[in-house]
C-alpha cells in the first residue's frame, strides 16, 4: 500500500480560505491524498464560505476550526499557506516538508453590497480551485 500524500492548508483563522482549499481538495484530489486545514488563530467558519462551497456540492459547514498543530505539520508532505499572515507566522517545518505560498485576500474582509461580497468569496474559491488543480496535475495519475 502506498502512503497517501499529506497536504495542509493554512490561513490566518481557518474560517474561509484554508477550509475552502481543503474542501475543494478533498472533492477533486482523489484518494491518493489526505488534506488538512488549520489557522494561526481559529475563528468560526464564515457562513458565506459554506454557501459558495455548497454551490459546488461541497459541504464544509460542519467543520470545526483547527489551530496549527506543529507536530502534525511535521508529518505533512506539503504545507500551503494562503495568506501573508500565515506565511510569516506559520511554524517552521523540516526540509522534508515542501512549503508553498498561494496568497489570497481574506474574503471575510470584503466590503460592499452582499452581492459584491459573495462575488469576492466566489472569486477566491475559484482562484484556489485553479491553483489546486495546477498542483494536483503535477502528480502522476493513479492507475490502480
PDB file of C-alpha atoms in Angstrom:
ATOM      1  CA  UNK A   1       0.000   0.000   0.000  1.00  0.00           C
ATOM      2  CA  UNK A   2       1.341   3.404  -0.978  1.00  0.00           C
ATOM      3  CA  UNK A   3       1.339   6.146   1.632  1.00  0.00           C
ATOM      4  CA  UNK A   4      -1.006   8.990   0.882  1.00  0.00           C
ATOM      5  CA  UNK A   5       0.394  12.421   0.138  1.00  0.00           C
ATOM      6  CA  UNK A   6      -0.410  14.663   3.108  1.00  0.00           C
ATOM      7  CA  UNK A   7      -1.219  18.322   2.459  1.00  0.00           C
ATOM      8  CA  UNK A   8      -2.095  21.026   4.994  1.00  0.00           C
ATOM      9  CA  UNK A   9      -3.637  24.368   4.020  1.00  0.00           C
ATOM     10  CA  UNK A  10      -3.031  27.215   6.472  1.00  0.00           C
ATOM     11  CA  UNK A  11      -4.547  30.693   6.675  1.00  0.00           C
ATOM     12  CA  UNK A  12      -4.860  33.280   9.406  1.00  0.00           C
ATOM     13  CA  UNK A  13      -8.029  31.980  11.063  1.00  0.00           C
ATOM     14  CA  UNK A  14      -9.224  28.746   9.419  1.00  0.00           C
ATOM     15  CA  UNK A  15     -12.521  30.484   8.718  1.00  0.00           C
ATOM     16  CA  UNK A  16     -12.509  30.762   4.905  1.00  0.00           C
ATOM     17  CA  UNK A  17      -9.519  30.169   2.663  1.00  0.00           C
ATOM     18  CA  UNK A  18      -7.917  27.112   4.231  1.00  0.00           C
ATOM     19  CA  UNK A  19     -11.286  25.427   4.701  1.00  0.00           C
ATOM     20  CA  UNK A  20     -12.348  26.153   1.142  1.00  0.00           C
ATOM     21  CA  UNK A  21      -8.990  24.820  -0.096  1.00  0.00           C
ATOM     22  CA  UNK A  22      -9.259  21.602   1.909  1.00  0.00           C
ATOM     23  CA  UNK A  23     -12.885  21.108   0.872  1.00  0.00           C
ATOM     24  CA  UNK A  24     -12.048  21.592  -2.794  1.00  0.00           C
ATOM     25  CA  UNK A  25      -9.001  19.354  -2.489  1.00  0.00           C
ATOM     26  CA  UNK A  26     -10.970  16.526  -0.911  1.00  0.00           C
ATOM     27  CA  UNK A  27     -13.571  16.876  -3.647  1.00  0.00           C
ATOM     28  CA  UNK A  28     -11.181  16.762  -6.623  1.00  0.00           C
ATOM     29  CA  UNK A  29      -7.957  15.294  -5.224  1.00  0.00           C
ATOM     30  CA  UNK A  30      -8.841  11.645  -5.139  1.00  0.00           C
ATOM     31  CA  UNK A  31      -7.783   9.014  -2.675  1.00  0.00           C
ATOM     32  CA  UNK A  32      -4.030   9.492  -3.153  1.00  0.00           C
ATOM     33  CA  UNK A  33      -4.100  12.418  -0.735  1.00  0.00           C
ATOM     34  CA  UNK A  34      -5.018  13.408   2.803  1.00  0.00           C
ATOM     35  CA  UNK A  35      -5.945  17.070   3.189  1.00  0.00           C
ATOM     36  CA  UNK A  36      -5.975  19.154   6.360  1.00  0.00           C
ATOM     37  CA  UNK A  37      -6.753  22.773   7.135  1.00  0.00           C
ATOM     38  CA  UNK A  38      -5.684  24.964  10.031  1.00  0.00           C
ATOM     39  CA  UNK A  39      -5.334  28.561  11.129  1.00  0.00           C
ATOM     40  CA  UNK A  40      -2.826  30.517  13.173  1.00  0.00           C
ATOM     41  CA  UNK A  41      -5.811  31.679  15.202  1.00  0.00           C
ATOM     42  CA  UNK A  42      -9.135  29.932  14.989  1.00  0.00           C
ATOM     43  CA  UNK A  43     -12.423  31.553  14.094  1.00  0.00           C
ATOM     44  CA  UNK A  44     -15.776  30.049  13.238  1.00  0.00           C
ATOM     45  CA  UNK A  45     -16.387  29.438   9.574  1.00  0.00           C
ATOM     46  CA  UNK A  46     -17.710  32.417   7.681  1.00  0.00           C
ATOM     47  CA  UNK A  47     -21.192  31.311   6.572  1.00  0.00           C
ATOM     48  CA  UNK A  48     -20.548  32.802   3.138  1.00  0.00           C
ATOM     49  CA  UNK A  49     -17.664  30.368   2.618  1.00  0.00           C
ATOM     50  CA  UNK A  50     -20.022  27.482   3.335  1.00  0.00           C
ATOM     51  CA  UNK A  51     -22.586  28.913   0.889  1.00  0.00           C
ATOM     52  CA  UNK A  52     -20.158  29.280  -2.032  1.00  0.00           C
ATOM     53  CA  UNK A  53     -18.773  25.802  -1.419  1.00  0.00           C
ATOM     54  CA  UNK A  54     -22.296  24.354  -1.299  1.00  0.00           C
ATOM     55  CA  UNK A  55     -22.805  25.863  -4.756  1.00  0.00           C
ATOM     56  CA  UNK A  56     -20.253  23.271  -5.935  1.00  0.00           C
ATOM     57  CA  UNK A  57     -21.836  20.468  -3.923  1.00  0.00           C
ATOM     58  CA  UNK A  58     -19.170  20.588  -1.194  1.00  0.00           C
ATOM     59  CA  UNK A  59     -20.293  20.779   2.447  1.00  0.00           C
ATOM     60  CA  UNK A  60     -17.806  22.448   4.802  1.00  0.00           C
ATOM     61  CA  UNK A  61     -20.453  23.816   7.174  1.00  0.00           C
ATOM     62  CA  UNK A  62     -19.957  21.245   9.924  1.00  0.00           C
ATOM     63  CA  UNK A  63     -16.189  21.515  10.208  1.00  0.00           C
ATOM     64  CA  UNK A  64     -14.667  22.839  13.414  1.00  0.00           C
ATOM     65  CA  UNK A  65     -11.861  25.412  13.391  1.00  0.00           C
ATOM     66  CA  UNK A  66      -8.455  23.811  13.810  1.00  0.00           C
ATOM     67  CA  UNK A  67      -5.352  25.559  15.128  1.00  0.00           C
ATOM     68  CA  UNK A  68      -1.990  24.889  13.545  1.00  0.00           C
ATOM     69  CA  UNK A  69      -0.535  21.788  15.180  1.00  0.00           C
ATOM     70  CA  UNK A  70       3.273  21.917  14.802  1.00  0.00           C
ATOM     71  CA  UNK A  71       3.581  18.156  15.389  1.00  0.00           C
ATOM     72  CA  UNK A  72       1.022  17.376  12.687  1.00  0.00           C
ATOM     73  CA  UNK A  73       2.786  19.802  10.336  1.00  0.00           C
ATOM     74  CA  UNK A  74       5.982  17.787  10.735  1.00  0.00           C
ATOM     75  CA  UNK A  75       4.201  14.784   9.183  1.00  0.00           C
ATOM     76  CA  UNK A  76       2.966  16.646   6.108  1.00  0.00           C
ATOM     77  CA  UNK A  77       4.447  16.321   2.649  1.00  0.00           C
ATOM     78  CA  UNK A  78       3.238  19.835   1.758  1.00  0.00           C
ATOM     79  CA  UNK A  79       2.194  22.878   3.767  1.00  0.00           C
ATOM     80  CA  UNK A  80       0.438  25.502   1.668  1.00  0.00           C
ATOM     81  CA  UNK A  81      -0.046  28.936   3.201  1.00  0.00           C
ATOM     82  CA  UNK A  82      -2.851  31.012   1.736  1.00  0.00           C
ATOM     83  CA  UNK A  83      -2.097  34.498   3.071  1.00  0.00           C
ATOM     84  CA  UNK A  84       0.808  36.667   4.168  1.00  0.00           C
ATOM     85  CA  UNK A  85      -0.119  36.333   7.852  1.00  0.00           C
ATOM     86  CA  UNK A  86       0.087  32.541   7.611  1.00  0.00           C
ATOM     87  CA  UNK A  87       3.261  32.632   5.523  1.00  0.00           C
ATOM     88  CA  UNK A  88       5.025  34.814   8.089  1.00  0.00           C
ATOM     89  CA  UNK A  89       3.557  33.249  11.232  1.00  0.00           C
ATOM     90  CA  UNK A  90       3.449  29.574  10.345  1.00  0.00           C
ATOM     91  CA  UNK A  91       5.811  27.433  12.434  1.00  0.00           C
ATOM     92  CA  UNK A  92       8.908  26.122  10.765  1.00  0.00           C
ATOM     93  CA  UNK A  93       8.888  22.755   9.092  1.00  0.00           C
ATOM     94  CA  UNK A  94      11.685  20.293   8.378  1.00  0.00           C
ATOM     95  CA  UNK A  95      13.315  20.230   4.954  1.00  0.00           C
ATOM     96  CA  UNK A  96      11.276  17.122   4.137  1.00  0.00           C
ATOM     97  CA  UNK A  97       8.090  19.248   4.115  1.00  0.00           C
ATOM     98  CA  UNK A  98       7.616  21.304   0.957  1.00  0.00           C
ATOM     99  CA  UNK A  99       6.271  24.803   1.642  1.00  0.00           C
ATOM    100  CA  UNK A 100       4.149  26.589  -0.953  1.00  0.00           C
ATOM    101  CA  UNK A 101       2.693  30.087  -0.750  1.00  0.00           C
ATOM    102  CA  UNK A 102      -0.573  30.856  -2.540  1.00  0.00           C
ATOM    103  CA  UNK A 103      -1.554  34.367  -1.392  1.00  0.00           C
ATOM    104  CA  UNK A 104      -5.270  35.151  -1.464  1.00  0.00           C
ATOM    105  CA  UNK A 105      -7.052  38.084   0.191  1.00  0.00           C
ATOM    106  CA  UNK A 106      -9.420  37.328   3.054  1.00  0.00           C
ATOM    107  CA  UNK A 107     -12.941  37.414   1.604  1.00  0.00           C
ATOM    108  CA  UNK A 108     -14.343  37.920   5.118  1.00  0.00           C
ATOM    109  CA  UNK A 109     -12.827  41.395   4.980  1.00  0.00           C
ATOM    110  CA  UNK A 110     -14.508  42.266   1.658  1.00  0.00           C
ATOM    111  CA  UNK A 111     -16.660  45.372   1.616  1.00  0.00           C
ATOM    112  CA  UNK A 112     -19.659  46.339  -0.471  1.00  0.00           C
ATOM    113  CA  UNK A 113     -23.128  45.024  -1.005  1.00  0.00           C
ATOM    114  CA  UNK A 114     -23.907  41.453  -0.044  1.00  0.00           C
ATOM    115  CA  UNK A 115     -23.841  40.520  -3.745  1.00  0.00           C
ATOM    116  CA  UNK A 116     -20.384  42.099  -4.136  1.00  0.00           C
ATOM    117  CA  UNK A 117     -19.074  40.330  -1.036  1.00  0.00           C
ATOM    118  CA  UNK A 118     -20.428  36.994  -2.261  1.00  0.00           C
ATOM    119  CA  UNK A 119     -18.729  37.716  -5.574  1.00  0.00           C
ATOM    120  CA  UNK A 120     -15.421  38.073  -3.713  1.00  0.00           C
ATOM    121  CA  UNK A 121     -15.980  34.735  -1.981  1.00  0.00           C
ATOM    122  CA  UNK A 122     -16.636  33.069  -5.333  1.00  0.00           C
ATOM    123  CA  UNK A 123     -13.577  34.711  -6.870  1.00  0.00           C
ATOM    124  CA  UNK A 124     -11.331  33.455  -4.041  1.00  0.00           C
ATOM    125  CA  UNK A 125     -12.919  29.981  -4.188  1.00  0.00           C
ATOM    126  CA  UNK A 126     -12.364  29.786  -7.942  1.00  0.00           C
ATOM    127  CA  UNK A 127      -8.794  31.097  -7.654  1.00  0.00           C
ATOM    128  CA  UNK A 128      -7.966  28.473  -5.049  1.00  0.00           C
ATOM    129  CA  UNK A 129      -9.546  25.811  -7.254  1.00  0.00           C
ATOM    130  CA  UNK A 130      -7.329  26.808 -10.201  1.00  0.00           C
ATOM    131  CA  UNK A 131      -4.143  26.735  -8.083  1.00  0.00           C
ATOM    132  CA  UNK A 132      -5.201  23.437  -6.588  1.00  0.00           C
ATOM    133  CA  UNK A 133      -5.827  21.888  -9.995  1.00  0.00           C
ATOM    134  CA  UNK A 134      -2.356  23.010 -11.158  1.00  0.00           C
ATOM    135  CA  UNK A 135      -0.873  21.490  -8.004  1.00  0.00           C
ATOM    136  CA  UNK A 136      -2.723  18.181  -8.380  1.00  0.00           C
ATOM    137  CA  UNK A 137      -1.902  17.977 -12.098  1.00  0.00           C
ATOM    138  CA  UNK A 138       1.773  17.825 -11.094  1.00  0.00           C
ATOM    139  CA  UNK A 139       1.295  14.346  -9.623  1.00  0.00           C
ATOM    140  CA  UNK A 140       1.141  11.177 -11.695  1.00  0.00           C
ATOM    141  CA  UNK A 141      -2.347   9.818 -12.187  1.00  0.00           C
ATOM    142  CA  UNK A 142      -3.250   6.853 -10.026  1.00  0.00           C
ATOM    143  CA  UNK A 143      -3.873   3.985 -12.424  1.00  0.00           C
ATOM    144  CA  UNK A 144      -4.695   1.477  -9.694  1.00  0.00           C
TER     145      UNK A 144
END
